[in-house]
Amino acid sequence: MKSWHRYTITLVGGLAVGLGAAWALTTGGLRDGGIENGPWSTSLGYGTKATDPITRAAVARGGLLALPAKETIYWSAKTDAAGAKLDGNCRYSLSGTPLDARWWSVTIYDEAGYLVVNPANIWSVNGANVALDAKGEWRVTISPSKPAEGAWLPGTKGQPFHLTLRMYNPGKAFRANPEKAALPKIVKEGC
């Protein structure tokens, strides 16, 4: 075998291993952000110079234009409260109390990180469009079929999904202890 063949094979092999490793390291999305709160995960380093290169690459792959934590905190959830993967065939209750932020939203994405395709063209709910009940709590149904009443995020049958919670201008008390903050609950009601 000629020496240029060996160099070419080594170069191609090295590129394949390097690109494969980079892809594998950033495929987890934002799940390993360092701060866990129930099914939600985040990092206060998103959007700052202190963020490590792997997290920056995961943010870039996810298409998220991350602002620093004093402006926005991004939470990601791929499981329900019981730890089961979120499944588009199932019905979930997403509920909570008003969040300690100027404005917040929850958006539904498919496994590839794109908005879930649905005929209703609904991908997000926010603090301004969910009603509070007598206890001061809000509730959103996530399911393939629209509920008779209340806020709804359409899931797609046969398609796993994940949720991103964005909290804009979170309060100082929240930023001081995000692991203990009251975040929305994700409870499976049935499939």
Tab-separated table of C-alpha atoms in Angstrom:
chain	number	residue	atom	x	y	z
A	1	MET	CA	0.000	0.000	0.000
A	2	LYS	CA	1.328	3.395	-0.931
A	3	SER	CA	2.031	5.894	1.817
A	4	TRP	CA	-0.522	8.425	0.515
A	5	HIS	CA	-3.202	5.702	0.834
A	6	ARG	CA	-2.301	5.216	4.507
A	7	TYR	CA	-2.383	8.962	5.125
A	8	THR	CA	-5.751	9.276	3.393
A	9	ILE	CA	-7.221	6.351	5.341
A	10	THR	CA	-5.848	7.778	8.605
A	11	LEU	CA	-7.202	11.245	7.817
A	12	VAL	CA	-10.673	9.960	6.845
A	13	GLY	CA	-10.768	7.636	9.865
A	14	GLY	CA	-9.732	10.458	12.206
A	15	LEU	CA	-12.368	12.789	10.777
A	16	ALA	CA	-15.051	10.102	11.083
A	17	VAL	CA	-14.149	9.355	14.713
A	18	GLY	CA	-13.892	13.061	15.605
A	19	LEU	CA	-17.162	14.050	13.945
A	20	GLY	CA	-18.923	11.001	15.381
A	21	ALA	CA	-17.717	11.823	18.894
A	22	ALA	CA	-18.757	15.479	18.548
A	23	TRP	CA	-22.203	14.441	17.288
A	24	ALA	CA	-22.640	11.938	20.148
A	25	LEU	CA	-21.544	14.449	22.812
A	26	THR	CA	-23.974	17.111	21.620
A	27	THR	CA	-26.928	14.816	20.855
A	28	GLY	CA	-28.148	14.870	24.458
A	29	GLY	CA	-29.337	18.410	23.919
A	30	LEU	CA	-29.618	20.490	27.061
A	31	ARG	CA	-30.497	17.599	29.364
A	32	ASP	CA	-27.160	17.507	31.154
A	33	GLY	CA	-27.156	21.162	32.107
A	34	GLY	CA	-26.090	20.654	35.700
A	35	ILE	CA	-29.217	21.856	37.552
A	36	GLU	CA	-32.056	19.361	37.946
A	37	ASN	CA	-35.526	20.185	39.253
A	38	GLY	CA	-37.917	17.255	38.811
A	39	PRO	CA	-37.985	16.397	35.102
A	40	TRP	CA	-36.529	19.811	34.212
A	41	SER	CA	-32.833	20.482	33.582
A	42	THR	CA	-30.916	23.720	32.987
A	43	SER	CA	-27.618	25.498	33.413
A	44	LEU	CA	-27.054	29.058	34.537
A	45	GLY	CA	-24.036	29.163	32.218
A	46	TYR	CA	-25.984	29.226	28.929
A	47	GLY	CA	-25.217	32.378	26.992
A	48	THR	CA	-22.101	33.313	28.967
A	49	LYS	CA	-18.375	33.151	28.317
A	50	ALA	CA	-18.071	30.672	31.191
A	51	THR	CA	-19.977	27.996	29.250
A	52	ASP	CA	-17.889	24.976	28.284
A	53	PRO	CA	-17.419	24.149	24.564
A	54	ILE	CA	-19.620	21.024	24.636
A	55	THR	CA	-22.558	22.936	26.110
A	56	ARG	CA	-22.052	25.704	23.534
A	57	ALA	CA	-22.136	23.084	20.766
A	58	ALA	CA	-25.311	21.496	22.209
A	59	VAL	CA	-26.957	24.937	22.354
A	60	ALA	CA	-25.918	25.612	18.740
A	61	ARG	CA	-27.266	22.211	17.598
A	62	GLY	CA	-30.536	22.861	19.405
A	63	GLY	CA	-30.987	26.143	17.557
A	64	LEU	CA	-31.358	28.001	20.832
A	65	LEU	CA	-30.064	31.561	20.903
A	66	ALA	CA	-29.211	31.506	24.599
A	67	LEU	CA	-29.273	34.662	26.646
A	68	PRO	CA	-27.509	34.801	30.031
A	69	ALA	CA	-29.416	33.558	33.113
A	70	LYS	CA	-30.142	37.055	34.428
A	71	GLU	CA	-32.193	37.589	31.251
A	72	THR	CA	-33.550	34.105	30.463
A	73	ILE	CA	-33.397	30.654	31.987
A	74	TYR	CA	-34.015	27.748	29.609
A	75	TRP	CA	-35.329	24.496	31.094
A	76	SER	CA	-35.641	21.241	29.147
A	77	ALA	CA	-37.812	18.207	29.997
A	78	LYS	CA	-37.789	14.888	28.138
A	79	THR	CA	-39.581	12.863	30.820
A	80	ASP	CA	-42.696	13.127	32.954
A	81	ALA	CA	-42.799	13.289	36.777
A	82	ALA	CA	-42.409	9.487	36.975
A	83	GLY	CA	-39.299	9.527	34.762
A	84	ALA	CA	-40.972	8.006	31.668
A	85	LYS	CA	-40.087	9.453	28.266
A	86	LEU	CA	-42.661	11.929	26.904
A	87	ASP	CA	-44.800	10.130	24.313
A	88	GLY	CA	-47.045	11.782	21.709
A	89	ASN	CA	-49.585	8.947	22.078
A	90	CYS	CA	-50.287	9.905	25.695
A	91	ARG	CA	-52.218	12.611	27.519
A	92	TYR	CA	-50.308	14.763	30.041
A	93	SER	CA	-51.222	17.462	32.503
A	94	LEU	CA	-48.743	20.344	32.585
A	95	SER	CA	-49.590	22.479	35.597
A	96	GLY	CA	-48.202	24.895	38.114
A	97	THR	CA	-48.425	28.252	39.785
A	98	PRO	CA	-47.311	31.556	38.261
A	99	LEU	CA	-43.541	31.469	37.793
A	100	ASP	CA	-41.098	33.962	39.281
A	101	ALA	CA	-40.367	35.642	35.951
A	102	ARG	CA	-41.551	38.660	33.987
A	103	TRP	CA	-42.796	36.311	31.251
A	104	TRP	CA	-42.563	32.569	30.586
A	105	SER	CA	-43.486	30.071	27.891
A	106	VAL	CA	-43.483	26.296	27.336
A	107	THR	CA	-42.852	25.028	23.796
A	108	ILE	CA	-43.220	21.480	22.441
A	109	TYR	CA	-40.501	20.051	20.158
A	110	ASP	CA	-39.946	16.716	18.432
A	111	GLU	CA	-36.870	14.588	19.117
A	112	ALA	CA	-34.928	16.309	16.329
A	113	GLY	CA	-35.489	19.695	17.990
A	114	TYR	CA	-38.125	20.994	15.572
A	115	LEU	CA	-41.589	22.242	16.460
A	116	VAL	CA	-44.040	19.336	16.598
A	117	VAL	CA	-46.013	19.188	13.360
A	118	ASN	CA	-49.716	19.488	14.139
A	119	PRO	CA	-52.793	20.628	12.194
A	120	ALA	CA	-53.757	23.162	14.873
A	121	ASN	CA	-50.439	25.041	14.422
A	122	ILE	CA	-50.070	25.409	18.198
A	123	TRP	CA	-46.591	24.947	19.658
A	124	SER	CA	-46.456	27.027	22.803
A	125	VAL	CA	-48.355	28.321	25.812
A	126	ASN	CA	-47.321	31.195	28.054
A	127	GLY	CA	-48.191	32.920	31.296
A	128	ALA	CA	-50.399	35.407	29.450
A	129	ASN	CA	-52.626	32.789	27.764
A	130	VAL	CA	-53.222	30.262	30.557
A	131	ALA	CA	-55.995	30.967	33.043
A	132	LEU	CA	-55.572	30.587	36.784
A	133	ASP	CA	-58.130	28.553	38.711
A	134	ALA	CA	-59.564	29.366	42.181
A	135	LYS	CA	-56.371	27.989	43.810
A	136	GLY	CA	-54.157	30.299	41.717
A	137	GLU	CA	-52.873	27.444	39.526
A	138	TRP	CA	-52.825	26.992	35.751
A	139	ARG	CA	-53.173	23.784	33.709
A	140	VAL	CA	-52.410	22.785	30.121
A	141	THR	CA	-53.312	19.464	28.513
A	142	ILE	CA	-50.718	17.909	26.203
A	143	SER	CA	-52.332	15.267	23.991
A	144	PRO	CA	-52.993	14.368	20.345
A	145	SER	CA	-56.680	15.291	20.704
A	146	LYS	CA	-58.017	18.639	21.884
A	147	PRO	CA	-59.651	18.588	25.326
A	148	ALA	CA	-63.206	19.861	25.764
A	149	GLU	CA	-61.918	22.898	27.648
A	150	GLY	CA	-58.730	24.589	28.787
A	151	ALA	CA	-55.340	25.290	27.264
A	152	TRP	CA	-53.856	22.637	24.955
A	153	LEU	CA	-50.506	21.722	23.428
A	154	PRO	CA	-50.979	19.172	20.631
A	155	GLY	CA	-48.841	16.070	20.752
A	156	THR	CA	-48.505	13.880	17.663
A	157	LYS	CA	-49.348	10.187	17.823
A	158	GLY	CA	-46.323	7.961	17.455
A	159	GLN	CA	-43.880	10.811	18.021
A	160	PRO	CA	-41.880	11.346	21.222
A	161	PHE	CA	-41.395	14.962	22.235
A	162	HIS	CA	-39.667	17.236	24.715
A	163	LEU	CA	-40.598	20.534	26.305
A	164	THR	CA	-38.636	23.760	26.690
A	165	LEU	CA	-39.603	26.196	29.429
A	166	ARG	CA	-38.270	29.719	28.942
A	167	MET	CA	-38.328	32.112	31.877
A	168	TYR	CA	-37.615	35.711	30.847
A	169	ASN	CA	-36.204	38.052	33.507
A	170	PRO	CA	-36.416	35.504	36.331
A	171	GLY	CA	-36.558	36.914	39.861
A	172	LYS	CA	-33.456	37.117	42.037
A	173	ALA	CA	-34.900	34.623	44.543
A	174	PHE	CA	-35.455	32.151	41.716
A	175	ARG	CA	-31.938	32.584	40.309
A	176	ALA	CA	-30.472	32.107	43.792
A	177	ASN	CA	-32.010	28.628	44.204
A	178	PRO	CA	-33.415	27.230	40.915
A	179	GLU	CA	-33.136	23.600	42.147
A	180	LYS	CA	-35.857	24.278	44.733
A	181	ALA	CA	-38.136	26.514	42.641
A	182	ALA	CA	-41.724	25.501	41.929
A	183	LEU	CA	-41.640	24.494	38.241
A	184	PRO	CA	-44.514	23.071	36.184
A	185	LYS	CA	-45.452	19.463	36.915
A	186	ILE	CA	-45.671	17.027	33.991
A	187	VAL	CA	-48.032	14.176	34.914
A	188	LYS	CA	-49.102	11.372	32.559
A	189	GLU	CA	-52.870	10.905	32.693
A	190	GLY	CA	-53.127	8.017	30.248
A	191	CYS	CA	-52.276	6.655	26.821
